[in-house]
Amino acid sequence: MPIHNADIAAVFEEIADLLEIRDENPFRIRAYRNAARTVGEFARDLKTLLDQGQALPKLPGVGADLEAKIHEICASGACGLLERLHREMPAAITELLKIPGLGPKRVRLLHEVLDIDTIDALRRAARSGRIREVPGFGEKTERQILQALEQCSRGEQRVKLAVAAQYAEALVAHLKSVPGVALVTVAGSFRRMRETVGDLDILVAARAAGPVMERLRAYDEVKEVLASGETRSSVVLRSGLQVDVRVVPRESHGAALHYFTGSKAHNIAIRRLGQDRGLKINEYGVFRGENRIAGDTEESVFEAVGLPFIPPELREDRGEIEAARRGELPRLVTLQDLKGDLHLHTKASDGHNSIKEMALAAKAAGLAYVAITEHSRRLTVAHGLDPRGVLKQIDEIDRLNGELTGITVLKGIEVDILEDGGLDLPDSVLKRLDIVVGAVHSAFNLPRRKQTERILRAMDNPCFTLLAHPSGRLLGEREACDVDMLKIVRKAKRRGCFLELNAQPDRLDLNDIHCQMARDEGVLVAVNSDAHSTHDFAHLRYGIGQARRGWLTPEQVLNTRPLGALRELLNKTRW
Ligand code: DGT
Ligand code: CA
Ligand code: CA
């Protein structure tokens, strides 16, 4: 049975949630959460390694006990501890946890205060306005819960891009091995790099569809076959993710790829352009009357309507067709353009590796500089640094830079933005650093005006350089803070400071629309990994995906600058 890292991560995440609902030891809960993140984002498939008789790699934060659980899950597909927790708790608690926006703390509160332990009870309570009365909930949360319940009942569970990628890669490899298959491509929102995907759309170019469909139905991980036709099938994987597979002949691949990449709105606009020229465009090709005039490549489809190739990330009908027609498509930033990473953690706060290990991993990832940005003292759960801790790290980095070649370590901090907009460390300490990354980690629910003011005030600090994960959202878990992003972007412009696009798969914050806003206002965006271990530089590709969706060119991304130019820009933000 295939077990992906995301499956193991889901088990650990659920164990952490259930332990938290039971109010158990916070360190134990944290250990499971960290392990979930590490395993979920680890680049190689652990089950495959074990199947090949290899030892588990040493994963940061995964001790002997958790390693044993990984072995157990890979061998049996189940975890004894999780099963025991399920037996000991009301069954519906697990269901409640699946509602986006309801974490363990909230589920526990709802259970304690309103005695809610079924989805129905939750819906009744939300409809009758009782949830807003529970301390810490409020009307906005109640509305979000109702919306989430509606989405769930429509079966609209979206999956984070990085998680979908694991399932996609495994299935693509499975289908590629069918004889006669020329190309297997994941299209749809996945190819457009949307932050979450509703389902996977896999396009196969092959001589014959039969063997492909057969191989799909035989995939161990298929839980249910929803539809099974000659050239198209829809299946549901055990994880709940739906996959649509479509087989086309090689000569239609370009047209089909364009059609199934979407978005629907983009397709409709392109088809209309075709109609204006007397062309019919569908998934089989571009036709003038009976004649097929294009469709073997995507380029040929665009060319048929007089356009250059439009990168998938732009295909949302947000002005890309007009820009293409005017020859004004941006040259989008790529992973190779990144020269450095301005947000990472080490063992000194809540990361797993030493500064040196992180620096060497960054170098191996092709970067020329990194900024170490630990949490500040206020964030005690993450072992934030006090002034003494910061000064000690400054010395350590100076020493290390004397020793390292090919990579430069910058001195930074991810300093908490306090509720009143002050920063969590004195200016005398902040002044000693190359980069001061400010971040909101508390009071996420302040009203719009207050939350916005808080951030604007923080930006006024003469040492402030970069606003981390500006909206504070966690995909599927926490809504964005209610802030006036345009005001924040404009303030950054006036102040000369920068905004982050945090590339963690559950953040991707700034989102695509806000990137565009930053671009329009002329504010540079830093695409950062927020790495907590040496493996996390892999996040950058998802950050770049969002940056591309936000139309950003290399010039509009701060950390495409070589070190000298970056230093100049950072120095200019100080006053
Ligand atoms: P998702 O799955 O919700 O994240 O979003 P998509 O964009 O992957 O949407 P999906 O899976 O429903 O369809 C995949 C692509 O197929 C979509 O991006 C464009 C194309 N498509 C689907 N339905 C239609 C349609 O009615 N008209 C046209 N022109 N294209 C469609
Ligand atoms: Ca899709
Ligand atoms: Ca689909």
mmCIF file with all atom_site columns, N, CA and C in Angstrom, residues 393-419:
data_model
loop_
_atom_site.group_PDB
_atom_site.id
_atom_site.type_symbol
_atom_site.label_atom_id
_atom_site.label_alt_id
_atom_site.label_comp_id
_atom_site.label_asym_id
_atom_site.label_entity_id
_atom_site.label_seq_id
_atom_site.pdbx_PDB_ins_code
_atom_site.Cartn_x
_atom_site.Cartn_y
_atom_site.Cartn_z
_atom_site.occupancy
_atom_site.B_iso_or_equiv
_atom_site.pdbx_formal_charge
_atom_site.auth_seq_id
_atom_site.auth_comp_id
_atom_site.auth_asym_id
_atom_site.auth_atom_id
_atom_site.pdbx_PDB_model_num
ATOM 1  N N  . GLN A 1 393 ? 24.489 35.651 19.271 1.00 0.00 ? 393 GLN A N  1
ATOM 2  C CA . GLN A 1 393 ? 24.396 35.118 17.911 1.00 0.00 ? 393 GLN A CA 1
ATOM 3  C C  . GLN A 1 393 ? 25.171 35.990 16.914 1.00 0.00 ? 393 GLN A C  1
ATOM 4  N N  . ILE A 1 394 ? 25.163 37.290 17.155 1.00 0.00 ? 394 ILE A N  1
ATOM 5  C CA . ILE A 1 394 ? 25.920 38.195 16.277 1.00 0.00 ? 394 ILE A CA 1
ATOM 6  C C  . ILE A 1 394 ? 27.392 37.785 16.252 1.00 0.00 ? 394 ILE A C  1
ATOM 7  N N  . ASP A 1 395 ? 27.928 37.514 17.438 1.00 0.00 ? 395 ASP A N  1
ATOM 8  C CA . ASP A 1 395 ? 29.336 37.090 17.509 1.00 0.00 ? 395 ASP A CA 1
ATOM 9  C C  . ASP A 1 395 ? 29.550 35.782 16.763 1.00 0.00 ? 395 ASP A C  1
ATOM 10 N N  . GLU A 1 396 ? 28.611 34.870 16.974 1.00 0.00 ? 396 GLU A N  1
ATOM 11 C CA . GLU A 1 396 ? 28.746 33.558 16.345 1.00 0.00 ? 396 GLU A CA 1
ATOM 12 C C  . GLU A 1 396 ? 28.752 33.708 14.819 1.00 0.00 ? 396 GLU A C  1
ATOM 13 N N  . ILE A 1 397 ? 27.872 34.572 14.301 1.00 0.00 ? 397 ILE A N  1
ATOM 14 C CA . ILE A 1 397 ? 27.792 34.742 12.850 1.00 0.00 ? 397 ILE A CA 1
ATOM 15 C C  . ILE A 1 397 ? 29.067 35.392 12.313 1.00 0.00 ? 397 ILE A C  1
ATOM 16 N N  . ASP A 1 398 ? 29.599 36.371 13.054 1.00 0.00 ? 398 ASP A N  1
ATOM 17 C CA . ASP A 1 398 ? 30.859 36.992 12.626 1.00 0.00 ? 398 ASP A CA 1
ATOM 18 C C  . ASP A 1 398 ? 31.949 35.942 12.491 1.00 0.00 ? 398 ASP A C  1
ATOM 19 N N  . ARG A 1 399 ? 32.020 35.068 13.486 1.00 0.00 ? 399 ARG A N  1
ATOM 20 C CA . ARG A 1 399 ? 33.045 34.020 13.469 1.00 0.00 ? 399 ARG A CA 1
ATOM 21 C C  . ARG A 1 399 ? 32.822 33.095 12.267 1.00 0.00 ? 399 ARG A C  1
ATOM 22 N N  . LEU A 1 400 ? 31.573 32.707 12.074 1.00 0.00 ? 400 LEU A N  1
ATOM 23 C CA . LEU A 1 400 ? 31.237 31.750 11.017 1.00 0.00 ? 400 LEU A CA 1
ATOM 24 C C  . LEU A 1 400 ? 31.547 32.321 9.628  1.00 0.00 ? 400 LEU A C  1
ATOM 25 N N  . ASN A 1 401 ? 31.246 33.597 9.437  1.00 0.00 ? 401 ASN A N  1
ATOM 26 C CA . ASN A 1 401 ? 31.509 34.216 8.133  1.00 0.00 ? 401 ASN A CA 1
ATOM 27 C C  . ASN A 1 401 ? 33.003 34.210 7.803  1.00 0.00 ? 401 ASN A C  1
ATOM 28 N N  . GLY A 1 402 ? 33.826 34.224 8.849  1.00 0.00 ? 402 GLY A N  1
ATOM 29 C CA . GLY A 1 402 ? 35.265 34.145 8.622  1.00 0.00 ? 402 GLY A CA 1
ATOM 30 C C  . GLY A 1 402 ? 35.680 32.778 8.090  1.00 0.00 ? 402 GLY A C  1
ATOM 31 N N  . GLU A 1 403 ? 34.819 31.804 8.335  1.00 0.00 ? 403 GLU A N  1
ATOM 32 C CA . GLU A 1 403 ? 35.172 30.416 8.039  1.00 0.00 ? 403 GLU A CA 1
ATOM 33 C C  . GLU A 1 403 ? 34.528 29.930 6.739  1.00 0.00 ? 403 GLU A C  1
ATOM 34 N N  . LEU A 1 404 ? 33.316 30.448 6.429  1.00 0.00 ? 404 LEU A N  1
ATOM 35 C CA . LEU A 1 404 ? 32.565 29.933 5.280  1.00 0.00 ? 404 LEU A CA 1
ATOM 36 C C  . LEU A 1 404 ? 33.027 30.560 3.965  1.00 0.00 ? 404 LEU A C  1
ATOM 37 N N  . THR A 1 405 ? 32.910 29.796 2.884  1.00 0.00 ? 405 THR A N  1
ATOM 38 C CA . THR A 1 405 ? 33.138 30.378 1.561  1.00 0.00 ? 405 THR A CA 1
ATOM 39 C C  . THR A 1 405 ? 31.917 30.103 0.694  1.00 0.00 ? 405 THR A C  1
ATOM 40 N N  . GLY A 1 406 ? 31.631 31.030 -0.216 1.00 0.00 ? 406 GLY A N  1
ATOM 41 C CA . GLY A 1 406 ? 30.530 30.807 -1.167 1.00 0.00 ? 406 GLY A CA 1
ATOM 42 C C  . GLY A 1 406 ? 29.158 31.084 -0.589 1.00 0.00 ? 406 GLY A C  1
ATOM 43 N N  . ILE A 1 407 ? 29.090 31.463 0.670  1.00 0.00 ? 407 ILE A N  1
ATOM 44 C CA . ILE A 1 407 ? 27.791 31.826 1.253  1.00 0.00 ? 407 ILE A CA 1
ATOM 45 C C  . ILE A 1 407 ? 28.048 32.829 2.372  1.00 0.00 ? 407 ILE A C  1
ATOM 46 N N  . THR A 1 408 ? 27.212 33.862 2.420  1.00 0.00 ? 408 THR A N  1
ATOM 47 C CA . THR A 1 408 ? 27.347 34.869 3.474  1.00 0.00 ? 408 THR A CA 1
ATOM 48 C C  . THR A 1 408 ? 26.139 34.797 4.388  1.00 0.00 ? 408 THR A C  1
ATOM 49 N N  . VAL A 1 409 ? 26.406 34.861 5.677  1.00 0.00 ? 409 VAL A N  1
ATOM 50 C CA . VAL A 1 409 ? 25.308 34.825 6.650  1.00 0.00 ? 409 VAL A CA 1
ATOM 51 C C  . VAL A 1 409 ? 25.055 36.237 7.158  1.00 0.00 ? 409 VAL A C  1
ATOM 52 N N  . LEU A 1 410 ? 23.830 36.709 6.969  1.00 0.00 ? 410 LEU A N  1
ATOM 53 C CA . LEU A 1 410 ? 23.460 38.033 7.465  1.00 0.00 ? 410 LEU A CA 1
ATOM 54 C C  . LEU A 1 410 ? 22.831 37.894 8.844  1.00 0.00 ? 410 LEU A C  1
ATOM 55 N N  . LYS A 1 411 ? 22.966 38.970 9.627  1.00 0.00 ? 411 LYS A N  1
ATOM 56 C CA . LYS A 1 411 ? 22.420 38.952 10.982 1.00 0.00 ? 411 LYS A CA 1
ATOM 57 C C  . LYS A 1 411 ? 21.025 39.552 10.956 1.00 0.00 ? 411 LYS A C  1
ATOM 58 N N  . GLY A 1 412 ? 20.076 38.794 11.453 1.00 0.00 ? 412 GLY A N  1
ATOM 59 C CA . GLY A 1 412 ? 18.714 39.307 11.440 1.00 0.00 ? 412 GLY A CA 1
ATOM 60 C C  . GLY A 1 412 ? 17.949 38.876 12.662 1.00 0.00 ? 412 GLY A C  1
ATOM 61 N N  . ILE A 1 413 ? 16.678 39.205 12.659 1.00 0.00 ? 413 ILE A N  1
ATOM 62 C CA . ILE A 1 413 ? 15.779 38.793 13.740 1.00 0.00 ? 413 ILE A CA 1
ATOM 63 C C  . ILE A 1 413 ? 14.367 38.796 13.173 1.00 0.00 ? 413 ILE A C  1
ATOM 64 N N  . GLU A 1 414 ? 13.538 37.869 13.638 1.00 0.00 ? 414 GLU A N  1
ATOM 65 C CA . GLU A 1 414 ? 12.107 37.971 13.357 1.00 0.00 ? 414 GLU A CA 1
ATOM 66 C C  . GLU A 1 414 ? 11.489 38.493 14.643 1.00 0.00 ? 414 GLU A C  1
ATOM 67 N N  . VAL A 1 415 ? 11.377 39.791 14.706 1.00 0.00 ? 415 VAL A N  1
ATOM 68 C CA . VAL A 1 415 ? 10.970 40.411 15.966 1.00 0.00 ? 415 VAL A CA 1
ATOM 69 C C  . VAL A 1 415 ? 9.442  40.528 16.028 1.00 0.00 ? 415 VAL A C  1
ATOM 70 N N  . ASP A 1 416 ? 8.895  40.190 17.194 1.00 0.00 ? 416 ASP A N  1
ATOM 71 C CA . ASP A 1 416 ? 7.441  40.285 17.366 1.00 0.00 ? 416 ASP A CA 1
ATOM 72 C C  . ASP A 1 416 ? 6.978  41.736 17.303 1.00 0.00 ? 416 ASP A C  1
ATOM 73 N N  . ILE A 1 417 ? 5.909  41.951 16.573 1.00 0.00 ? 417 ILE A N  1
ATOM 74 C CA . ILE A 1 417 ? 5.252  43.260 16.597 1.00 0.00 ? 417 ILE A CA 1
ATOM 75 C C  . ILE A 1 417 ? 4.236  43.202 17.732 1.00 0.00 ? 417 ILE A C  1
ATOM 76 N N  . LEU A 1 418 ? 4.465  43.997 18.763 1.00 0.00 ? 418 LEU A N  1
ATOM 77 C CA . LEU A 1 418 ? 3.588  43.949 19.931 1.00 0.00 ? 418 LEU A CA 1
ATOM 78 C C  . LEU A 1 418 ? 2.224  44.555 19.588 1.00 0.00 ? 418 LEU A C  1
ATOM 79 N N  . GLU A 1 419 ? 1.282  44.398 20.509 1.00 0.00 ? 419 GLU A N  1
ATOM 80 C CA . GLU A 1 419 ? -0.076 44.832 20.193 1.00 0.00 ? 419 GLU A CA 1
ATOM 81 C C  . GLU A 1 419 ? -0.179 46.323 19.924 1.00 0.00 ? 419 GLU A C  1
#
